N, CA, C and O atoms as CSV, one atom per row, in Angstrom:
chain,resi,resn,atom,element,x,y,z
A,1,UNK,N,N,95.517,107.675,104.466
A,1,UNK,CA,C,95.708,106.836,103.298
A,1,UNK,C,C,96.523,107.578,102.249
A,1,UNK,O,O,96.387,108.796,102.139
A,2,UNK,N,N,97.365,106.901,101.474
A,2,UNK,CA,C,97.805,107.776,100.603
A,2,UNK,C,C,97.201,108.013,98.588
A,2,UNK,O,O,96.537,107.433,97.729
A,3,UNK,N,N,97.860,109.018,98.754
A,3,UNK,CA,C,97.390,108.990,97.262
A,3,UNK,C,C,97.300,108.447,96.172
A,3,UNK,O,O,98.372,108.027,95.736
A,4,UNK,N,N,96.136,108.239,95.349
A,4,UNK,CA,C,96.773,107.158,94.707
A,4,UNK,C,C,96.103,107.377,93.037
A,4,UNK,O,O,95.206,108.220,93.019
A,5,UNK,N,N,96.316,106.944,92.108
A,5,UNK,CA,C,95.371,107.189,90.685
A,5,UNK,C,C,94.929,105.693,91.185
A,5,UNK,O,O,95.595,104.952,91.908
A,6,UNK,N,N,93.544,105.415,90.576
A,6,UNK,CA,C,92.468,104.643,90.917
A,6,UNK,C,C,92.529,103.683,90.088
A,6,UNK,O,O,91.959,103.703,88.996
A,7,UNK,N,N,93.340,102.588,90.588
A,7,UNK,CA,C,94.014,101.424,89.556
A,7,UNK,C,C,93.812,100.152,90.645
A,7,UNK,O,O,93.864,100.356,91.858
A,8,UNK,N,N,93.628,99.104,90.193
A,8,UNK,CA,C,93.814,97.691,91.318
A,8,UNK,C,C,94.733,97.823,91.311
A,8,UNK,O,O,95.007,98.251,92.432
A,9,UNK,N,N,96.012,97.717,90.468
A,9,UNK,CA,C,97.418,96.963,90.852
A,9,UNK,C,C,98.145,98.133,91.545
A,9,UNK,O,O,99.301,97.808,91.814
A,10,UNK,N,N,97.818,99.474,91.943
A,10,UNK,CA,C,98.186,100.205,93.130
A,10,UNK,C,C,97.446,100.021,94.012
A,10,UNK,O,O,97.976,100.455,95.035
A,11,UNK,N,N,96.115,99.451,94.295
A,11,UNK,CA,C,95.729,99.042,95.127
A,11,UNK,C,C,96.160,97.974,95.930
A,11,UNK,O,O,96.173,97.984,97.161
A,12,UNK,N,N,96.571,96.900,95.080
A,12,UNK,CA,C,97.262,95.501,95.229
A,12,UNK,C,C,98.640,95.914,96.119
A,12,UNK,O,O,98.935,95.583,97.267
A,13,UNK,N,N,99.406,96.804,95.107
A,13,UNK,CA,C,100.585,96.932,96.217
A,13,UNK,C,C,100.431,97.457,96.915
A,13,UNK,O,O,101.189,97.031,97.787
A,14,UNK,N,N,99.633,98.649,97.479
A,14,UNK,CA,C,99.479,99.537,98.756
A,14,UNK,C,C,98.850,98.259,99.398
A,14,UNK,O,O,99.938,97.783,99.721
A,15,UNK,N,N,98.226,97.611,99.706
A,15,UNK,CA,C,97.753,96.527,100.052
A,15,UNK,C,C,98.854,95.643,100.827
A,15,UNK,O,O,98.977,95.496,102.043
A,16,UNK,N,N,99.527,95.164,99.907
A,16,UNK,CA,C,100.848,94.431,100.361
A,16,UNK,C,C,102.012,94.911,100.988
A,16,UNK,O,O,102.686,94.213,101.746
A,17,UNK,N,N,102.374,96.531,100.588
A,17,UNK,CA,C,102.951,97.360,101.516
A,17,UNK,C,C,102.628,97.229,102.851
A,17,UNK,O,O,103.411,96.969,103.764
A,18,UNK,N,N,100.881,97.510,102.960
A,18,UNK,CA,C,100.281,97.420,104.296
A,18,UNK,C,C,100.522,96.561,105.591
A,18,UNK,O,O,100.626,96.688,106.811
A,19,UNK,N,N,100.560,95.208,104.181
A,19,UNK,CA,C,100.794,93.736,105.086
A,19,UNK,C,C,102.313,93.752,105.633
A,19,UNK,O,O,102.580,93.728,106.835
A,20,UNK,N,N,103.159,93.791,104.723
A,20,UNK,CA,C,104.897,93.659,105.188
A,20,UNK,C,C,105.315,94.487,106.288
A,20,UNK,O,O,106.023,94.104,107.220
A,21,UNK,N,N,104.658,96.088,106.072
A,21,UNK,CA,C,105.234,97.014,106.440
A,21,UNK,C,C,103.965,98.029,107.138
A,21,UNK,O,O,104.082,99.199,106.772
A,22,UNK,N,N,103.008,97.821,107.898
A,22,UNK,CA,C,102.316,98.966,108.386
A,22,UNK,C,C,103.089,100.057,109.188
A,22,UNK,O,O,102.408,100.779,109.916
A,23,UNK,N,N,104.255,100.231,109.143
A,23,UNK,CA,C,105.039,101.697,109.783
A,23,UNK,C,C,104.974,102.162,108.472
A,23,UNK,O,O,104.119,103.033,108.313
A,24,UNK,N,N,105.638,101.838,107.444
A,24,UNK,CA,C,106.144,102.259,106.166
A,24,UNK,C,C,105.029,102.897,105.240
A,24,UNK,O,O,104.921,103.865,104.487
A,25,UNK,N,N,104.094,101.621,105.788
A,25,UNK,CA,C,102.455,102.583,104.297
A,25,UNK,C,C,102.149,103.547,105.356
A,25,UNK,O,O,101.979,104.693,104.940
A,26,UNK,N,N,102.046,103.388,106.517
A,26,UNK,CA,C,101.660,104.840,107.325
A,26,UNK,C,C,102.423,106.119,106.804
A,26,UNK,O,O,101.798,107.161,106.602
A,27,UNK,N,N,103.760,106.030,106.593
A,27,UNK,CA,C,104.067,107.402,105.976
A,27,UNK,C,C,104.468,107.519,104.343
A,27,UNK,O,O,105.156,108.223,103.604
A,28,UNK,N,N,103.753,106.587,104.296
A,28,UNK,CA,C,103.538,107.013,102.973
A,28,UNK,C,C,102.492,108.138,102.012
A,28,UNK,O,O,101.340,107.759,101.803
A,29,UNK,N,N,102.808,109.104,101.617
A,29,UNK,CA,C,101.881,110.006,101.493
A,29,UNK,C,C,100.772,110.507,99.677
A,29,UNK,O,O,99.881,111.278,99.322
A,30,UNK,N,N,101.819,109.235,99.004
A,30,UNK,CA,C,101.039,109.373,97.670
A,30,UNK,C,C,101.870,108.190,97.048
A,30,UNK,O,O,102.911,107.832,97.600
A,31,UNK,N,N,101.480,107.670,96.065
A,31,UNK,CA,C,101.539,106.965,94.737
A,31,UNK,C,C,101.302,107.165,93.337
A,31,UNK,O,O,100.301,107.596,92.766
A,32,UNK,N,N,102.324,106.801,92.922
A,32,UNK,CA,C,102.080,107.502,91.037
A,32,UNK,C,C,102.778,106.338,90.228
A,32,UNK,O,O,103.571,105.514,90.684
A,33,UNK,N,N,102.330,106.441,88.965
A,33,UNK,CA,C,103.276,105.584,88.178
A,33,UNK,C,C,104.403,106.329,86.974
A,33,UNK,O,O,103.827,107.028,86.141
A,34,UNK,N,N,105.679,106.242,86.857
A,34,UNK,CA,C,106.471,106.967,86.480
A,34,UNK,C,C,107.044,105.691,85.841
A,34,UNK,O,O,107.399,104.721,86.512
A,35,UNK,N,N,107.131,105.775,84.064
A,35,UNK,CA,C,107.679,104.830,82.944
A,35,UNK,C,C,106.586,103.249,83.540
A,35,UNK,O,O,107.083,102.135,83.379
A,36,UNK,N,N,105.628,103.336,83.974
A,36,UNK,CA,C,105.633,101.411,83.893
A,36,UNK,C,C,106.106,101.314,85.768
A,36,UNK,O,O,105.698,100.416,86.504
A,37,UNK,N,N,107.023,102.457,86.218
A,37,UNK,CA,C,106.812,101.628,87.721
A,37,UNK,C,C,106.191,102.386,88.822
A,37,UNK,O,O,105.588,103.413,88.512
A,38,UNK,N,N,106.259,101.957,90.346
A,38,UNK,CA,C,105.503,102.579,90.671
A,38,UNK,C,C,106.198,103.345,92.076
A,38,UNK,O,O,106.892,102.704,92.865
A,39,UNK,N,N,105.903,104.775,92.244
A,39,UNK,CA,C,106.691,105.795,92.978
A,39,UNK,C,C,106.075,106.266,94.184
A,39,UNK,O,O,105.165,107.091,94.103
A,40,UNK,N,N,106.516,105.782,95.429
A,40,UNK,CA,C,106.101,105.681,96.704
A,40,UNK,C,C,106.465,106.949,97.124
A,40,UNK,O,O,107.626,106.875,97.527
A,41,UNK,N,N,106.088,107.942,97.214
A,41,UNK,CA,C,106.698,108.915,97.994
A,41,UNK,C,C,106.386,109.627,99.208
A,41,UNK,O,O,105.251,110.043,99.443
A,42,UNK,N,N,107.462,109.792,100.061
A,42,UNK,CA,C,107.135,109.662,101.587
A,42,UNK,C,C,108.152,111.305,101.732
A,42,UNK,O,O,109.360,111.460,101.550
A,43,UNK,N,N,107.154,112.271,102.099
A,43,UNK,CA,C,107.702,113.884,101.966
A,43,UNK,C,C,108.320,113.965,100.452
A,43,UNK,O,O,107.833,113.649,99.366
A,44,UNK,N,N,109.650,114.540,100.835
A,44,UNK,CA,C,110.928,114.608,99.678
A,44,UNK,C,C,111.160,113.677,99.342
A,44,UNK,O,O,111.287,113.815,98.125
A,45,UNK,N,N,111.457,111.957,99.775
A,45,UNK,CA,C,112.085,110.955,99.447
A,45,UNK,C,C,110.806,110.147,98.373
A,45,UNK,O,O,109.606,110.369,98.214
A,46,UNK,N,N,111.695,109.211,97.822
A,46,UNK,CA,C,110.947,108.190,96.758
A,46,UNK,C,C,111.500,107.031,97.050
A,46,UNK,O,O,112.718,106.985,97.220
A,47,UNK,N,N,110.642,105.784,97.170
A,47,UNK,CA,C,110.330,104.641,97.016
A,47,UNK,C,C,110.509,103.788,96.169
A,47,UNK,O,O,110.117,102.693,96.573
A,48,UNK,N,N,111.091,103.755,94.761
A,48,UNK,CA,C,110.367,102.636,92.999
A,48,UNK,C,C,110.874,101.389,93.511
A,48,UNK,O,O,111.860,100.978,94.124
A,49,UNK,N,N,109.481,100.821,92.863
A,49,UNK,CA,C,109.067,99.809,93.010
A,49,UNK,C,C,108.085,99.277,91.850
A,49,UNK,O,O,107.046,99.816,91.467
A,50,UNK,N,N,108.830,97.765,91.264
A,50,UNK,CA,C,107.347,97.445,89.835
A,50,UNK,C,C,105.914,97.393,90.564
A,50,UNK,O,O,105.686,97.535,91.765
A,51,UNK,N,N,105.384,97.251,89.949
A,51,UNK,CA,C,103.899,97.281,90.745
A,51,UNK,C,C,103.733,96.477,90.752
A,51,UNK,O,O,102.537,96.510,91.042
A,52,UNK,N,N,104.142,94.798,90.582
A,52,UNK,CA,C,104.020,93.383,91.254
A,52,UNK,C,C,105.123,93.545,92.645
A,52,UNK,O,O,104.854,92.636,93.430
A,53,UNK,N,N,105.971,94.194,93.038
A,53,UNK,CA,C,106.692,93.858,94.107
A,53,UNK,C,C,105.952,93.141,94.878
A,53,UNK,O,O,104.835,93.623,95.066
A,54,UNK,N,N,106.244,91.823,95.570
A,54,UNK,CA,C,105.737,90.526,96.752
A,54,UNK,C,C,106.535,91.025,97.814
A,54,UNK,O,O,107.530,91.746,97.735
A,55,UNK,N,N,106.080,90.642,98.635
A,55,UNK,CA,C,106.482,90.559,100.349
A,55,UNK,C,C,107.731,90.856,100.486
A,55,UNK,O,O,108.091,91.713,101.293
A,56,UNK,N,N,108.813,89.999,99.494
A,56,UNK,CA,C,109.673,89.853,100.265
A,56,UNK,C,C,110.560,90.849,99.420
A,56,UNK,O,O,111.741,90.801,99.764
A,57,UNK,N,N,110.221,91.968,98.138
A,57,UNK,CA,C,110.873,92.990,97.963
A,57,UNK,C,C,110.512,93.847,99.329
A,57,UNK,O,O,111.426,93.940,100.148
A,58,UNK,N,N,109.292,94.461,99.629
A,58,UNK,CA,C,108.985,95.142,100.608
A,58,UNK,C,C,109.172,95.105,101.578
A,58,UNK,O,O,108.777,95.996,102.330
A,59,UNK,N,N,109.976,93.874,102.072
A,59,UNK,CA,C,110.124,93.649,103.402
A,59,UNK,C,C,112.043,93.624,103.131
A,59,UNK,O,O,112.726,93.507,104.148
A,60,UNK,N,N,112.656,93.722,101.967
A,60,UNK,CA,C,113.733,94.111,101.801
A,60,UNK,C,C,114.080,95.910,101.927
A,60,UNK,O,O,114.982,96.600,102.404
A,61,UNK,N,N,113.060,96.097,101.351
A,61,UNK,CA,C,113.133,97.685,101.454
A,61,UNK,C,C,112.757,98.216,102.739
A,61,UNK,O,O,113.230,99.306,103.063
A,62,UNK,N,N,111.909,97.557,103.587
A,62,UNK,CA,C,111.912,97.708,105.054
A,62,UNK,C,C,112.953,97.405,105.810
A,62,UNK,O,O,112.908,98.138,106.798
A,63,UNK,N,N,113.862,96.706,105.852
A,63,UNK,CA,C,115.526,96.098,106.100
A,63,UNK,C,C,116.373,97.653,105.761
A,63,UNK,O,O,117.020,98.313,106.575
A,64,UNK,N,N,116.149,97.941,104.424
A,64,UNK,CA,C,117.164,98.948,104.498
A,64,UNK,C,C,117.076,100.259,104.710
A,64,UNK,O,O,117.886,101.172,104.554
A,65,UNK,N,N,115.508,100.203,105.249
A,65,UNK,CA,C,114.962,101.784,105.623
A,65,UNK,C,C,115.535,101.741,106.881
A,65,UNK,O,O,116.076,102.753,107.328
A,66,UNK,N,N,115.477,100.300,107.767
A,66,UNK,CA,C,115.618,100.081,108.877
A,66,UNK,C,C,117.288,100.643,109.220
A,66,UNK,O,O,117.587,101.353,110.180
A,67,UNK,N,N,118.248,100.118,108.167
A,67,UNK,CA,C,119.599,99.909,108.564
A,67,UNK,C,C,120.328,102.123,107.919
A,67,UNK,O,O,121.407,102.615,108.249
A,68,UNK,N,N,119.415,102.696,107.183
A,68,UNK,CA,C,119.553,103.567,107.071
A,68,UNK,C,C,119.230,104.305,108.306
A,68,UNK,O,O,119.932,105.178,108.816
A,69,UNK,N,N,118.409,103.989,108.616
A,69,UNK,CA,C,118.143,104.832,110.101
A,69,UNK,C,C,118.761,104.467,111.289
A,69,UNK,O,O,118.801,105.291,112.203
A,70,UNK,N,N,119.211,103.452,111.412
A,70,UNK,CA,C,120.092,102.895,112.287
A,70,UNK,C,C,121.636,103.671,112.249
A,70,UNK,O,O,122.325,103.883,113.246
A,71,UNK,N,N,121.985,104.031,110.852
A,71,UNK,CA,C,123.180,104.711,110.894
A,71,UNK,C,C,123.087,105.734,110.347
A,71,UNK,O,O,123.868,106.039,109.446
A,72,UNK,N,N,121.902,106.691,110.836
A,72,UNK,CA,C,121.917,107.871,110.548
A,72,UNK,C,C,122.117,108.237,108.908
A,72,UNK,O,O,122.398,109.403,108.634
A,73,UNK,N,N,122.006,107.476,108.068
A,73,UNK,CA,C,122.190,108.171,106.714
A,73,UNK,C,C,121.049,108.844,106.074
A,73,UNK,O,O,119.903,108.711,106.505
A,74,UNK,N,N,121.343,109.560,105.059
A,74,UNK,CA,C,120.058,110.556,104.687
A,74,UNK,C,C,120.171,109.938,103.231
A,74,UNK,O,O,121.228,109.696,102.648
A,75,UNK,N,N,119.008,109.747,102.797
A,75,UNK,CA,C,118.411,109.337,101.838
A,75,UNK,C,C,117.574,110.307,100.713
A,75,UNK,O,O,116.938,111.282,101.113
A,76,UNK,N,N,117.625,110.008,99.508
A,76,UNK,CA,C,116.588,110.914,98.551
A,76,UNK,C,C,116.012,109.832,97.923
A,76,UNK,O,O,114.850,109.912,97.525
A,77,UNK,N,N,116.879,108.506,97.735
A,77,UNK,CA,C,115.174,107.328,96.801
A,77,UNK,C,C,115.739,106.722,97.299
A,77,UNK,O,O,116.722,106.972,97.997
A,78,UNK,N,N,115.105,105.480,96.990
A,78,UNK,CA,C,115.738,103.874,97.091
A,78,UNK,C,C,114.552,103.300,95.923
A,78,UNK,O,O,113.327,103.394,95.849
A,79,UNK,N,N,115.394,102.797,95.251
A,79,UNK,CA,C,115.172,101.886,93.746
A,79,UNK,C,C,115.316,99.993,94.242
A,79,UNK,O,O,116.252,99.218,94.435
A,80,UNK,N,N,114.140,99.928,94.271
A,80,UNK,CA,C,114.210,98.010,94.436
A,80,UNK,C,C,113.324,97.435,93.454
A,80,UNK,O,O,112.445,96.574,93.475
A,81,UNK,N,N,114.065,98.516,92.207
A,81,UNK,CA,C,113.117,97.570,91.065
A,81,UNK,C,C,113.749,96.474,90.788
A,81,UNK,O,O,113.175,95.568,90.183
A,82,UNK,N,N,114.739,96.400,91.095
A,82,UNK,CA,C,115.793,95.250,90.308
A,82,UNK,C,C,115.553,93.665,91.042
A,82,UNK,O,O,115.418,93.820,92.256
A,83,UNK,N,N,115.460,92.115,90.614
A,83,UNK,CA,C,115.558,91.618,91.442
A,83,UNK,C,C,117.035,91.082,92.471
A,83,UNK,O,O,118.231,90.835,92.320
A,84,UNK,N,N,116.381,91.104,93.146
A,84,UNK,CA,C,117.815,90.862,94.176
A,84,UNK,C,C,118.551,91.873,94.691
A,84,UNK,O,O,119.493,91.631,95.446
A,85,UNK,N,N,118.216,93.093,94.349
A,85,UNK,CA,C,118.954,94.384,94.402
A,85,UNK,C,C,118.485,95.447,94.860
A,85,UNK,O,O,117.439,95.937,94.433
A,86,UNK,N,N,119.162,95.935,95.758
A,86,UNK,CA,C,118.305,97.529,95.997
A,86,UNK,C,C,119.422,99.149,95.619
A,86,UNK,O,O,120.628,99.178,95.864
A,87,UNK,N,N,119.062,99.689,95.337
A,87,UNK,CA,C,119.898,100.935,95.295
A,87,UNK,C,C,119.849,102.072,95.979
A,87,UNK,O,O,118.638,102.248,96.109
A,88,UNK,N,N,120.434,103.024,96.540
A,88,UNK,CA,C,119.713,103.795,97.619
A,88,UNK,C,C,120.989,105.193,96.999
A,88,UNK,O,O,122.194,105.099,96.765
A,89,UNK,N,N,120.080,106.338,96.910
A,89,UNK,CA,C,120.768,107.670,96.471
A,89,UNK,C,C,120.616,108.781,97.719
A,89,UNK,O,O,119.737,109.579,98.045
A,90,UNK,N,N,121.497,108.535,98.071
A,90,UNK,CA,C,121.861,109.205,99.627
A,90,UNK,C,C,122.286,110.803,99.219
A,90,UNK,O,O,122.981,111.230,98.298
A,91,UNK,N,N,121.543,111.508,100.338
A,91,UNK,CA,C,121.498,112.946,100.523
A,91,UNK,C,C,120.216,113.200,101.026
A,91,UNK,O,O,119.181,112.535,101.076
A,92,UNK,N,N,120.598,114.541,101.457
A,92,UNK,CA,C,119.222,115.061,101.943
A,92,UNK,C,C,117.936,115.354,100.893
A,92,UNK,O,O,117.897,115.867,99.774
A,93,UNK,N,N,116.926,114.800,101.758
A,93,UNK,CA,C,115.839,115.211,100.732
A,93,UNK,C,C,114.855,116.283,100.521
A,93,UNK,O,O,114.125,116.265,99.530
């Protein structure tokens, strides 16, 4: 399970992570909140995400974990706070 400060609405989204994405909350290794959002971090890399993200941000950010690994790119975050938008800061992490 990952880490977490002892809040429902990180509960709520680790929750919903769970549902969209059980590969993804599996390596997920802690949770924090940084300004108001909330910071998934999996080893070196980061996750942000508001802490309402629904299904279908998480299952966007599962799409582009997917298409990053598909073409070999190396990653340090991916930002899907935005709606409609994801951002991804490539390099090693």
């Amino acid at each position: 399970l990952p880490v977490a400060v002892r809040d429902s609405s990180f509960a709520a989204l680790l929750a919903r992570v769970m549902r969209a994405d059980p590969r993804l909350y599996a390596t997920i290794e802690s949770a924090s909140l940084d300004r108001g959002d909330v910071v998934l971090a999996i080893g070196d890399r980061r996750i942000r995400v508001r802490p309402e993200a629904d299904r279908t941000v998480l299952q966007s950010v599962t799409e582009v974990l997917g298409y990053l690994a598909a073409n070999a790119v190396a990653w340090r975050e991916i930002d899907a706070r935005y709606l409609g938008r994801i951002f991804v800061q490539k390099g090693s992490a």
